[in-house]
JSON list of C-alpha atoms in Angstrom, two decimals:
[
{"chain": "A", "resi": 1, "resn": "UNK", "atom": "CA", "xyz": [35.62, 18.47, 33.32]},
{"chain": "A", "resi": 2, "resn": "UNK", "atom": "CA", "xyz": [35.73, 14.93, 31.92]},
{"chain": "A", "resi": 3, "resn": "UNK", "atom": "CA", "xyz": [32.16, 14.28, 33.11]},
{"chain": "A", "resi": 4, "resn": "UNK", "atom": "CA", "xyz": [31.49, 10.55, 33.46]},
{"chain": "A", "resi": 5, "resn": "UNK", "atom": "CA", "xyz": [34.30, 8.21, 32.43]},
{"chain": "A", "resi": 6, "resn": "UNK", "atom": "CA", "xyz": [34.18, 4.44, 32.04]},
{"chain": "A", "resi": 7, "resn": "UNK", "atom": "CA", "xyz": [36.85, 1.79, 31.64]},
{"chain": "A", "resi": 8, "resn": "UNK", "atom": "CA", "xyz": [37.37, -0.34, 29.68]},
{"chain": "A", "resi": 9, "resn": "UNK", "atom": "CA", "xyz": [35.70, 0.66, 26.42]},
{"chain": "A", "resi": 10, "resn": "UNK", "atom": "CA", "xyz": [35.62, -2.91, 25.11]},
{"chain": "A", "resi": 11, "resn": "UNK", "atom": "CA", "xyz": [36.00, -6.29, 26.76]},
{"chain": "A", "resi": 12, "resn": "UNK", "atom": "CA", "xyz": [35.69, -9.91, 25.66]},
{"chain": "A", "resi": 13, "resn": "UNK", "atom": "CA", "xyz": [35.25, -12.55, 28.35]},
{"chain": "A", "resi": 14, "resn": "UNK", "atom": "CA", "xyz": [34.81, -16.29, 28.38]},
{"chain": "A", "resi": 15, "resn": "UNK", "atom": "CA", "xyz": [31.87, -17.80, 30.24]},
{"chain": "A", "resi": 16, "resn": "UNK", "atom": "CA", "xyz": [32.68, -18.01, 33.94]},
{"chain": "A", "resi": 17, "resn": "UNK", "atom": "CA", "xyz": [35.31, -15.31, 33.98]},
{"chain": "A", "resi": 18, "resn": "UNK", "atom": "CA", "xyz": [34.95, -12.30, 36.24]},
{"chain": "A", "resi": 19, "resn": "UNK", "atom": "CA", "xyz": [35.59, -8.63, 35.66]},
{"chain": "A", "resi": 20, "resn": "UNK", "atom": "CA", "xyz": [34.92, -5.19, 37.10]},
{"chain": "A", "resi": 21, "resn": "UNK", "atom": "CA", "xyz": [33.68, -2.23, 35.11]},
{"chain": "A", "resi": 22, "resn": "UNK", "atom": "CA", "xyz": [34.91, 1.06, 36.46]},
{"chain": "A", "resi": 23, "resn": "UNK", "atom": "CA", "xyz": [33.04, 4.37, 36.49]},
{"chain": "A", "resi": 24, "resn": "UNK", "atom": "CA", "xyz": [34.08, 7.76, 37.79]},
{"chain": "A", "resi": 25, "resn": "UNK", "atom": "CA", "xyz": [32.50, 11.22, 37.72]},
{"chain": "A", "resi": 26, "resn": "UNK", "atom": "CA", "xyz": [34.04, 14.59, 38.43]},
{"chain": "A", "resi": 27, "resn": "UNK", "atom": "CA", "xyz": [30.83, 16.62, 38.81]},
{"chain": "A", "resi": 28, "resn": "UNK", "atom": "CA", "xyz": [30.50, 16.11, 42.59]},
{"chain": "A", "resi": 29, "resn": "UNK", "atom": "CA", "xyz": [27.26, 14.23, 42.02]},
{"chain": "A", "resi": 30, "resn": "UNK", "atom": "CA", "xyz": [25.62, 12.29, 44.81]},
{"chain": "A", "resi": 31, "resn": "UNK", "atom": "CA", "xyz": [23.79, 9.65, 42.76]},
{"chain": "A", "resi": 32, "resn": "UNK", "atom": "CA", "xyz": [25.26, 7.13, 40.34]},
{"chain": "A", "resi": 33, "resn": "UNK", "atom": "CA", "xyz": [23.71, 4.41, 38.18]},
{"chain": "A", "resi": 34, "resn": "UNK", "atom": "CA", "xyz": [24.56, 1.37, 36.10]},
{"chain": "A", "resi": 35, "resn": "UNK", "atom": "CA", "xyz": [22.44, 0.50, 33.05]},
{"chain": "A", "resi": 36, "resn": "UNK", "atom": "CA", "xyz": [22.66, -2.12, 30.35]},
{"chain": "A", "resi": 37, "resn": "UNK", "atom": "CA", "xyz": [21.50, -1.49, 26.80]},
{"chain": "A", "resi": 38, "resn": "UNK", "atom": "CA", "xyz": [20.25, -4.32, 24.63]},
{"chain": "A", "resi": 39, "resn": "UNK", "atom": "CA", "xyz": [18.71, -4.08, 21.15]},
{"chain": "A", "resi": 40, "resn": "UNK", "atom": "CA", "xyz": [14.97, -3.52, 21.27]},
{"chain": "A", "resi": 41, "resn": "UNK", "atom": "CA", "xyz": [14.95, -3.23, 25.06]},
{"chain": "A", "resi": 42, "resn": "UNK", "atom": "CA", "xyz": [16.21, 0.26, 25.68]},
{"chain": "A", "resi": 43, "resn": "UNK", "atom": "CA", "xyz": [18.14, 0.93, 28.87]},
{"chain": "A", "resi": 44, "resn": "UNK", "atom": "CA", "xyz": [17.51, -1.14, 31.96]},
{"chain": "A", "resi": 45, "resn": "UNK", "atom": "CA", "xyz": [18.74, -0.17, 35.41]},
{"chain": "A", "resi": 46, "resn": "UNK", "atom": "CA", "xyz": [21.01, -2.72, 37.05]},
{"chain": "A", "resi": 47, "resn": "UNK", "atom": "CA", "xyz": [21.96, -0.97, 40.30]},
{"chain": "A", "resi": 48, "resn": "UNK", "atom": "CA", "xyz": [22.04, 2.56, 41.57]},
{"chain": "A", "resi": 49, "resn": "UNK", "atom": "CA", "xyz": [23.55, 4.48, 44.44]},
{"chain": "A", "resi": 50, "resn": "UNK", "atom": "CA", "xyz": [21.57, 7.41, 45.77]},
{"chain": "A", "resi": 51, "resn": "UNK", "atom": "CA", "xyz": [24.52, 8.62, 47.83]},
{"chain": "A", "resi": 52, "resn": "UNK", "atom": "CA", "xyz": [27.95, 7.53, 48.99]},
{"chain": "A", "resi": 53, "resn": "UNK", "atom": "CA", "xyz": [27.66, 4.41, 51.09]},
{"chain": "A", "resi": 54, "resn": "UNK", "atom": "CA", "xyz": [24.30, 3.26, 49.74]},
{"chain": "A", "resi": 55, "resn": "UNK", "atom": "CA", "xyz": [23.37, 0.97, 46.87]},
{"chain": "A", "resi": 56, "resn": "UNK", "atom": "CA", "xyz": [20.06, -0.46, 45.70]},
{"chain": "A", "resi": 57, "resn": "UNK", "atom": "CA", "xyz": [18.91, -2.97, 43.15]},
{"chain": "A", "resi": 58, "resn": "UNK", "atom": "CA", "xyz": [17.35, -1.86, 39.91]},
{"chain": "A", "resi": 59, "resn": "UNK", "atom": "CA", "xyz": [15.33, -3.77, 37.38]},
{"chain": "A", "resi": 60, "resn": "UNK", "atom": "CA", "xyz": [17.91, -6.43, 36.40]},
{"chain": "A", "resi": 61, "resn": "UNK", "atom": "CA", "xyz": [20.43, -6.96, 39.26]},
{"chain": "A", "resi": 62, "resn": "UNK", "atom": "CA", "xyz": [20.94, -10.73, 39.01]},
{"chain": "A", "resi": 63, "resn": "UNK", "atom": "CA", "xyz": [24.52, -11.71, 38.23]},
{"chain": "A", "resi": 64, "resn": "UNK", "atom": "CA", "xyz": [25.96, -8.33, 39.20]},
{"chain": "A", "resi": 65, "resn": "UNK", "atom": "CA", "xyz": [27.40, -6.64, 42.26]},
{"chain": "A", "resi": 66, "resn": "UNK", "atom": "CA", "xyz": [28.32, -3.02, 42.80]},
{"chain": "A", "resi": 67, "resn": "UNK", "atom": "CA", "xyz": [30.57, -0.96, 45.04]},
{"chain": "A", "resi": 68, "resn": "UNK", "atom": "CA", "xyz": [30.30, 2.75, 45.72]},
{"chain": "A", "resi": 69, "resn": "UNK", "atom": "CA", "xyz": [33.96, 3.20, 46.53]},
{"chain": "A", "resi": 70, "resn": "UNK", "atom": "CA", "xyz": [33.66, 6.89, 47.31]},
{"chain": "A", "resi": 71, "resn": "UNK", "atom": "CA", "xyz": [31.63, 9.81, 46.03]},
{"chain": "A", "resi": 72, "resn": "UNK", "atom": "CA", "xyz": [33.39, 9.76, 42.66]},
{"chain": "A", "resi": 73, "resn": "UNK", "atom": "CA", "xyz": [33.53, 6.06, 41.83]},
{"chain": "A", "resi": 74, "resn": "UNK", "atom": "CA", "xyz": [30.93, 3.36, 41.30]},
{"chain": "A", "resi": 75, "resn": "UNK", "atom": "CA", "xyz": [32.04, -0.04, 40.02]},
{"chain": "A", "resi": 76, "resn": "UNK", "atom": "CA", "xyz": [30.07, -2.94, 38.57]},
{"chain": "A", "resi": 77, "resn": "UNK", "atom": "CA", "xyz": [31.32, -6.50, 39.01]},
{"chain": "A", "resi": 78, "resn": "UNK", "atom": "CA", "xyz": [30.43, -9.63, 37.12]},
{"chain": "A", "resi": 79, "resn": "UNK", "atom": "CA", "xyz": [31.49, -12.55, 39.28]},
{"chain": "A", "resi": 80, "resn": "UNK", "atom": "CA", "xyz": [30.86, -15.32, 36.74]},
{"chain": "A", "resi": 81, "resn": "UNK", "atom": "CA", "xyz": [30.07, -13.94, 33.31]},
{"chain": "A", "resi": 82, "resn": "UNK", "atom": "CA", "xyz": [27.36, -15.54, 31.17]},
{"chain": "A", "resi": 83, "resn": "UNK", "atom": "CA", "xyz": [26.56, -15.01, 27.47]},
{"chain": "A", "resi": 84, "resn": "UNK", "atom": "CA", "xyz": [23.30, -13.34, 28.53]},
{"chain": "A", "resi": 85, "resn": "UNK", "atom": "CA", "xyz": [25.41, -10.54, 29.97]},
{"chain": "A", "resi": 86, "resn": "UNK", "atom": "CA", "xyz": [26.69, -9.58, 26.54]},
{"chain": "A", "resi": 87, "resn": "UNK", "atom": "CA", "xyz": [25.57, -5.98, 26.32]},
{"chain": "A", "resi": 88, "resn": "UNK", "atom": "CA", "xyz": [26.62, -2.36, 26.33]},
{"chain": "A", "resi": 89, "resn": "UNK", "atom": "CA", "xyz": [26.95, -1.02, 29.86]},
{"chain": "A", "resi": 90, "resn": "UNK", "atom": "CA", "xyz": [26.46, 2.63, 30.73]},
{"chain": "A", "resi": 91, "resn": "UNK", "atom": "CA", "xyz": [27.24, 4.45, 33.92]},
{"chain": "A", "resi": 92, "resn": "UNK", "atom": "CA", "xyz": [25.41, 7.68, 34.75]},
{"chain": "A", "resi": 93, "resn": "UNK", "atom": "CA", "xyz": [25.38, 10.23, 37.53]},
{"chain": "A", "resi": 94, "resn": "UNK", "atom": "CA", "xyz": [23.10, 13.00, 38.80]},
{"chain": "A", "resi": 95, "resn": "UNK", "atom": "CA", "xyz": [23.18, 15.62, 41.52]},
{"chain": "A", "resi": 96, "resn": "UNK", "atom": "CA", "xyz": [20.69, 13.67, 43.59]},
{"chain": "A", "resi": 97, "resn": "UNK", "atom": "CA", "xyz": [19.46, 16.78, 45.41]},
{"chain": "A", "resi": 98, "resn": "UNK", "atom": "CA", "xyz": [16.02, 17.06, 43.83]},
{"chain": "A", "resi": 99, "resn": "UNK", "atom": "CA", "xyz": [13.77, 14.70, 41.99]},
{"chain": "A", "resi": 100, "resn": "UNK", "atom": "CA", "xyz": [14.20, 16.61, 38.76]},
{"chain": "A", "resi": 101, "resn": "UNK", "atom": "CA", "xyz": [17.92, 16.12, 38.30]},
{"chain": "A", "resi": 102, "resn": "UNK", "atom": "CA", "xyz": [19.27, 15.22, 34.89]},
{"chain": "A", "resi": 103, "resn": "UNK", "atom": "CA", "xyz": [21.33, 12.07, 34.56]},
{"chain": "A", "resi": 104, "resn": "UNK", "atom": "CA", "xyz": [24.63, 12.36, 32.68]},
{"chain": "A", "resi": 105, "resn": "UNK", "atom": "CA", "xyz": [25.99, 9.32, 30.92]},
{"chain": "A", "resi": 106, "resn": "UNK", "atom": "CA", "xyz": [29.42, 7.90, 30.26]},
{"chain": "A", "resi": 107, "resn": "UNK", "atom": "CA", "xyz": [30.54, 6.62, 26.83]},
{"chain": "A", "resi": 108, "resn": "UNK", "atom": "CA", "xyz": [29.77, 2.98, 27.62]},
{"chain": "A", "resi": 109, "resn": "UNK", "atom": "CA", "xyz": [31.56, -0.37, 27.82]},
{"chain": "A", "resi": 110, "resn": "UNK", "atom": "CA", "xyz": [30.84, -2.94, 25.13]},
{"chain": "A", "resi": 111, "resn": "UNK", "atom": "CA", "xyz": [31.07, -6.39, 26.72]},
{"chain": "A", "resi": 112, "resn": "UNK", "atom": "CA", "xyz": [30.99, -9.69, 24.85]},
{"chain": "A", "resi": 113, "resn": "UNK", "atom": "CA", "xyz": [30.79, -12.97, 26.75]},
{"chain": "A", "resi": 114, "resn": "UNK", "atom": "CA", "xyz": [31.66, -16.03, 24.69]},
{"chain": "B", "resi": 1, "resn": "UNK", "atom": "CA", "xyz": [4.84, 1.47, 38.64]},
{"chain": "B", "resi": 2, "resn": "UNK", "atom": "CA", "xyz": [6.04, 3.71, 35.86]},
{"chain": "B", "resi": 3, "resn": "UNK", "atom": "CA", "xyz": [6.43, 2.89, 32.19]},
{"chain": "B", "resi": 4, "resn": "UNK", "atom": "CA", "xyz": [7.06, 4.58, 28.89]},
{"chain": "B", "resi": 5, "resn": "UNK", "atom": "CA", "xyz": [6.29, 3.51, 25.33]},
{"chain": "B", "resi": 6, "resn": "UNK", "atom": "CA", "xyz": [7.86, 4.60, 22.07]},
{"chain": "B", "resi": 7, "resn": "UNK", "atom": "CA", "xyz": [5.52, 3.10, 19.49]},
{"chain": "B", "resi": 8, "resn": "UNK", "atom": "CA", "xyz": [7.82, 3.55, 16.49]},
{"chain": "B", "resi": 9, "resn": "UNK", "atom": "CA", "xyz": [11.11, 1.67, 16.24]},
{"chain": "B", "resi": 10, "resn": "UNK", "atom": "CA", "xyz": [12.10, 3.66, 13.15]},
{"chain": "B", "resi": 11, "resn": "UNK", "atom": "CA", "xyz": [11.15, 7.08, 11.78]},
{"chain": "B", "resi": 12, "resn": "UNK", "atom": "CA", "xyz": [12.33, 8.36, 8.42]},
{"chain": "B", "resi": 13, "resn": "UNK", "atom": "CA", "xyz": [12.04, 12.05, 7.53]},
{"chain": "B", "resi": 14, "resn": "UNK", "atom": "CA", "xyz": [13.27, 14.04, 4.57]},
{"chain": "B", "resi": 15, "resn": "UNK", "atom": "CA", "xyz": [15.78, 16.76, 5.34]},
{"chain": "B", "resi": 16, "resn": "UNK", "atom": "CA", "xyz": [14.06, 20.09, 5.91]},
{"chain": "B", "resi": 17, "resn": "UNK", "atom": "CA", "xyz": [10.74, 18.53, 6.87]},
{"chain": "B", "resi": 18, "resn": "UNK", "atom": "CA", "xyz": [9.30, 18.66, 10.39]},
{"chain": "B", "resi": 19, "resn": "UNK", "atom": "CA", "xyz": [9.91, 15.61, 12.53]},
{"chain": "B", "resi": 20, "resn": "UNK", "atom": "CA", "xyz": [8.03, 14.01, 15.42]},
{"chain": "B", "resi": 21, "resn": "UNK", "atom": "CA", "xyz": [9.18, 11.18, 17.65]},
{"chain": "B", "resi": 22, "resn": "UNK", "atom": "CA", "xyz": [6.37, 9.80, 19.78]},
{"chain": "B", "resi": 23, "resn": "UNK", "atom": "CA", "xyz": [6.36, 8.93, 23.47]},
{"chain": "B", "resi": 24, "resn": "UNK", "atom": "CA", "xyz": [3.56, 7.96, 25.83]},
{"chain": "B", "resi": 25, "resn": "UNK", "atom": "CA", "xyz": [3.92, 7.29, 29.53]},
{"chain": "B", "resi": 26, "resn": "UNK", "atom": "CA", "xyz": [2.18, 5.75, 32.51]},
{"chain": "B", "resi": 27, "resn": "UNK", "atom": "CA", "xyz": [2.69, 6.80, 36.13]},
{"chain": "B", "resi": 28, "resn": "UNK", "atom": "CA", "xyz": [0.61, 6.74, 39.27]},
{"chain": "B", "resi": 29, "resn": "UNK", "atom": "CA", "xyz": [1.15, 10.40, 40.07]},
{"chain": "B", "resi": 30, "resn": "UNK", "atom": "CA", "xyz": [2.49, 13.25, 37.98]},
{"chain": "B", "resi": 31, "resn": "UNK", "atom": "CA", "xyz": [5.47, 12.64, 35.70]},
{"chain": "B", "resi": 32, "resn": "UNK", "atom": "CA", "xyz": [8.91, 14.02, 35.18]},
{"chain": "B", "resi": 33, "resn": "UNK", "atom": "CA", "xyz": [9.71, 13.41, 31.51]},
{"chain": "B", "resi": 34, "resn": "UNK", "atom": "CA", "xyz": [13.04, 13.41, 29.67]},
{"chain": "B", "resi": 35, "resn": "UNK", "atom": "CA", "xyz": [14.38, 13.02, 26.15]},
{"chain": "B", "resi": 36, "resn": "UNK", "atom": "CA", "xyz": [17.87, 11.74, 25.43]},
{"chain": "B", "resi": 37, "resn": "UNK", "atom": "CA", "xyz": [19.72, 11.23, 22.15]},
{"chain": "B", "resi": 38, "resn": "UNK", "atom": "CA", "xyz": [22.37, 8.63, 21.39]},
{"chain": "B", "resi": 39, "resn": "UNK", "atom": "CA", "xyz": [24.75, 8.98, 18.45]},
{"chain": "B", "resi": 40, "resn": "UNK", "atom": "CA", "xyz": [26.56, 5.86, 17.17]},
{"chain": "B", "resi": 41, "resn": "UNK", "atom": "CA", "xyz": [29.04, 4.40, 19.66]},
{"chain": "B", "resi": 42, "resn": "UNK", "atom": "CA", "xyz": [28.36, 7.17, 22.16]},
{"chain": "B", "resi": 43, "resn": "UNK", "atom": "CA", "xyz": [26.62, 7.53, 25.50]},
{"chain": "B", "resi": 44, "resn": "UNK", "atom": "CA", "xyz": [23.24, 9.20, 25.91]},
{"chain": "B", "resi": 45, "resn": "UNK", "atom": "CA", "xyz": [23.08, 12.96, 25.77]},
{"chain": "B", "resi": 46, "resn": "UNK", "atom": "CA", "xyz": [20.37, 14.98, 27.52]},
{"chain": "B", "resi": 47, "resn": "UNK", "atom": "CA", "xyz": [18.05, 16.94, 25.20]},
{"chain": "B", "resi": 48, "resn": "UNK", "atom": "CA", "xyz": [15.27, 18.35, 27.35]},
{"chain": "B", "resi": 49, "resn": "UNK", "atom": "CA", "xyz": [12.96, 17.66, 30.27]},
{"chain": "B", "resi": 50, "resn": "UNK", "atom": "CA", "xyz": [9.49, 18.52, 31.52]},
{"chain": "B", "resi": 51, "resn": "UNK", "atom": "CA", "xyz": [9.11, 19.12, 35.23]},
{"chain": "B", "resi": 52, "resn": "UNK", "atom": "CA", "xyz": [6.21, 21.52, 35.60]},
{"chain": "B", "resi": 53, "resn": "UNK", "atom": "CA", "xyz": [4.79, 24.68, 34.06]},
{"chain": "B", "resi": 54, "resn": "UNK", "atom": "CA", "xyz": [4.61, 25.40, 30.34]},
{"chain": "B", "resi": 55, "resn": "UNK", "atom": "CA", "xyz": [3.62, 22.31, 28.39]},
{"chain": "B", "resi": 56, "resn": "UNK", "atom": "CA", "xyz": [6.00, 23.19, 25.54]},
{"chain": "B", "resi": 57, "resn": "UNK", "atom": "CA", "xyz": [9.59, 22.56, 26.51]},
{"chain": "B", "resi": 58, "resn": "UNK", "atom": "CA", "xyz": [12.53, 23.74, 24.42]},
{"chain": "B", "resi": 59, "resn": "UNK", "atom": "CA", "xyz": [15.84, 21.93, 24.45]},
{"chain": "B", "resi": 60, "resn": "UNK", "atom": "CA", "xyz": [19.15, 21.48, 22.71]},
{"chain": "B", "resi": 61, "resn": "UNK", "atom": "CA", "xyz": [19.78, 21.50, 18.94]},
{"chain": "B", "resi": 62, "resn": "UNK", "atom": "CA", "xyz": [16.39, 23.13, 18.16]},
{"chain": "B", "resi": 63, "resn": "UNK", "atom": "CA", "xyz": [14.32, 20.29, 19.60]},
{"chain": "B", "resi": 64, "resn": "UNK", "atom": "CA", "xyz": [11.15, 20.81, 21.60]},
{"chain": "B", "resi": 65, "resn": "UNK", "atom": "CA", "xyz": [8.60, 18.55, 23.21]},
{"chain": "B", "resi": 66, "resn": "UNK", "atom": "CA", "xyz": [4.98, 19.00, 24.16]},
{"chain": "B", "resi": 67, "resn": "UNK", "atom": "CA", "xyz": [3.58, 17.57, 27.37]},
{"chain": "B", "resi": 68, "resn": "UNK", "atom": "CA", "xyz": [-0.04, 16.49, 27.01]},
{"chain": "B", "resi": 69, "resn": "UNK", "atom": "CA", "xyz": [-1.49, 15.26, 30.29]},
{"chain": "B", "resi": 70, "resn": "UNK", "atom": "CA", "xyz": [-4.84, 14.13, 28.89]},
{"chain": "B", "resi": 71, "resn": "UNK", "atom": "CA", "xyz": [-3.15, 11.96, 26.26]},
{"chain": "B", "resi": 72, "resn": "UNK", "atom": "CA", "xyz": [-0.24, 11.01, 28.57]},
{"chain": "B", "resi": 73, "resn": "UNK", "atom": "CA", "xyz": [2.18, 11.92, 25.80]},
{"chain": "B", "resi": 74, "resn": "UNK", "atom": "CA", "xyz": [5.46, 13.77, 25.47]},
{"chain": "B", "resi": 75, "resn": "UNK", "atom": "CA", "xyz": [6.29, 13.86, 21.75]},
{"chain": "B", "resi": 76, "resn": "UNK", "atom": "CA", "xyz": [9.63, 15.22, 20.57]},
{"chain": "B", "resi": 77, "resn": "UNK", "atom": "CA", "xyz": [9.48, 17.67, 17.66]},
{"chain": "B", "resi": 78, "resn": "UNK", "atom": "CA", "xyz": [11.68, 19.77, 15.44]},
{"chain": "B", "resi": 79, "resn": "UNK", "atom": "CA", "xyz": [10.42, 22.17, 12.73]},
{"chain": "B", "resi": 80, "resn": "UNK", "atom": "CA", "xyz": [13.10, 21.40, 10.16]},
{"chain": "B", "resi": 81, "resn": "UNK", "atom": "CA", "xyz": [15.14, 18.19, 10.25]},
{"chain": "B", "resi": 82, "resn": "UNK", "atom": "CA", "xyz": [18.88, 18.05, 9.62]},
{"chain": "B", "resi": 83, "resn": "UNK", "atom": "CA", "xyz": [20.86, 15.02, 8.45]},
{"chain": "B", "resi": 84, "resn": "UNK", "atom": "CA", "xyz": [22.90, 15.39, 11.65]},
{"chain": "B", "resi": 85, "resn": "UNK", "atom": "CA", "xyz": [19.72, 14.68, 13.67]},
{"chain": "B", "resi": 86, "resn": "UNK", "atom": "CA", "xyz": [19.94, 11.04, 12.62]},
{"chain": "B", "resi": 87, "resn": "UNK", "atom": "CA", "xyz": [20.38, 9.09, 15.86]},
{"chain": "B", "resi": 88, "resn": "UNK", "atom": "CA", "xyz": [18.62, 6.93, 18.43]},
{"chain": "B", "resi": 89, "resn": "UNK", "atom": "CA", "xyz": [16.19, 8.81, 20.67]},
{"chain": "B", "resi": 90, "resn": "UNK", "atom": "CA", "xyz": [15.03, 7.70, 24.11]},
{"chain": "B", "resi": 91, "resn": "UNK", "atom": "CA", "xyz": [12.13, 8.96, 26.16]},
{"chain": "B", "resi": 92, "resn": "UNK", "atom": "CA", "xyz": [12.27, 8.44, 29.94]},
{"chain": "B", "resi": 93, "resn": "UNK", "atom": "CA", "xyz": [9.87, 8.98, 32.84]},
{"chain": "B", "resi": 94, "resn": "UNK", "atom": "CA", "xyz": [10.00, 9.24, 36.59]},
{"chain": "B", "resi": 95, "resn": "UNK", "atom": "CA", "xyz": [7.01, 9.38, 38.90]},
{"chain": "B", "resi": 96, "resn": "UNK", "atom": "CA", "xyz": [7.01, 12.64, 40.89]},
{"chain": "B", "resi": 97, "resn": "UNK", "atom": "CA", "xyz": [5.87, 10.73, 43.93]},
{"chain": "B", "resi": 98, "resn": "UNK", "atom": "CA", "xyz": [9.10, 8.70, 44.01]},
{"chain": "B", "resi": 99, "resn": "UNK", "atom": "CA", "xyz": [11.07, 11.63, 45.40]},
{"chain": "B", "resi": 100, "resn": "UNK", "atom": "CA", "xyz": [14.37, 10.53, 46.92]},
{"chain": "B", "resi": 101, "resn": "UNK", "atom": "CA", "xyz": [14.48, 7.62, 44.53]},
{"chain": "B", "resi": 102, "resn": "UNK", "atom": "CA", "xyz": [15.60, 8.93, 41.17]},
{"chain": "B", "resi": 103, "resn": "UNK", "atom": "CA", "xyz": [15.13, 5.85, 39.06]},
{"chain": "B", "resi": 104, "resn": "UNK", "atom": "CA", "xyz": [14.23, 6.64, 35.47]},
{"chain": "B", "resi": 105, "resn": "UNK", "atom": "CA", "xyz": [12.35, 4.24, 33.24]},
{"chain": "B", "resi": 106, "resn": "UNK", "atom": "CA", "xyz": [13.44, 4.40, 29.60]},
{"chain": "B", "resi": 107, "resn": "UNK", "atom": "CA", "xyz": [11.56, 3.56, 26.46]},
{"chain": "B", "resi": 108, "resn": "UNK", "atom": "CA", "xyz": [12.97, 1.13, 23.91]},
{"chain": "B", "resi": 109, "resn": "UNK", "atom": "CA", "xyz": [14.19, 3.90, 21.65]},
{"chain": "B", "resi": 110, "resn": "UNK", "atom": "CA", "xyz": [13.29, 5.27, 18.20]},
{"chain": "B", "resi": 111, "resn": "UNK", "atom": "CA", "xyz": [15.84, 5.33, 15.43]},
{"chain": "B", "resi": 112, "resn": "UNK", "atom": "CA", "xyz": [15.47, 8.57, 13.50]},
{"chain": "B", "resi": 113, "resn": "UNK", "atom": "CA", "xyz": [16.90, 8.72, 10.00]},
{"chain": "B", "resi": 114, "resn": "UNK", "atom": "CA", "xyz": [16.96, 11.99, 8.09]},
{"chain": "B", "resi": 115, "resn": "UNK", "atom": "CA", "xyz": [17.10, 11.44, 4.35]},
{"chain": "B", "resi": 116, "resn": "UNK", "atom": "CA", "xyz": [19.06, 14.02, 2.35]}
]
């Protein structure tokens, strides 16, 4: 089991460029999440998907879009990158069957927007 | 609304001494509480969680946490610190009444440094 995988590991963009961060899990989990981590601010939820075919906004969704491609994959898209989106992005997944499920995290994508 | 506070940005402990990383929470109903650890350039790893029952929860790597409802706290503890425990620790909370919506709220993190 690879768990939660993310690509790419690092990315540098110029302001206005677009990109998609990919996430996949092999644990047959129903729920998937995208977070961003900034110094002194902890993790903040961008979007989540409770199950295949559904997505909902989290705490900081502006400037992002998501796609739950299938049960395994959940992608995050930046349509027009801004320096404020420089951050480390984490994908996570959980079983989504009870309210007590543990979230499992990927290794992260470090994004710099110049 | 749910929130969690980690009042200390940095905690330094000598190797072999007991360690405590503090966490307090706020929820409307009853909480589900989690601790995660992040090593440099890695994702978060699950340590332990409190759902219900015994207030003392044991987790990975010898860590434990005590749920205190009256003080709305969930402090992480270890009896004897190891240098390898040095990492960034996150507390997280979810309101039990938000069933079907599994959003966790994370604290800002506490950097734990174990001094040899």
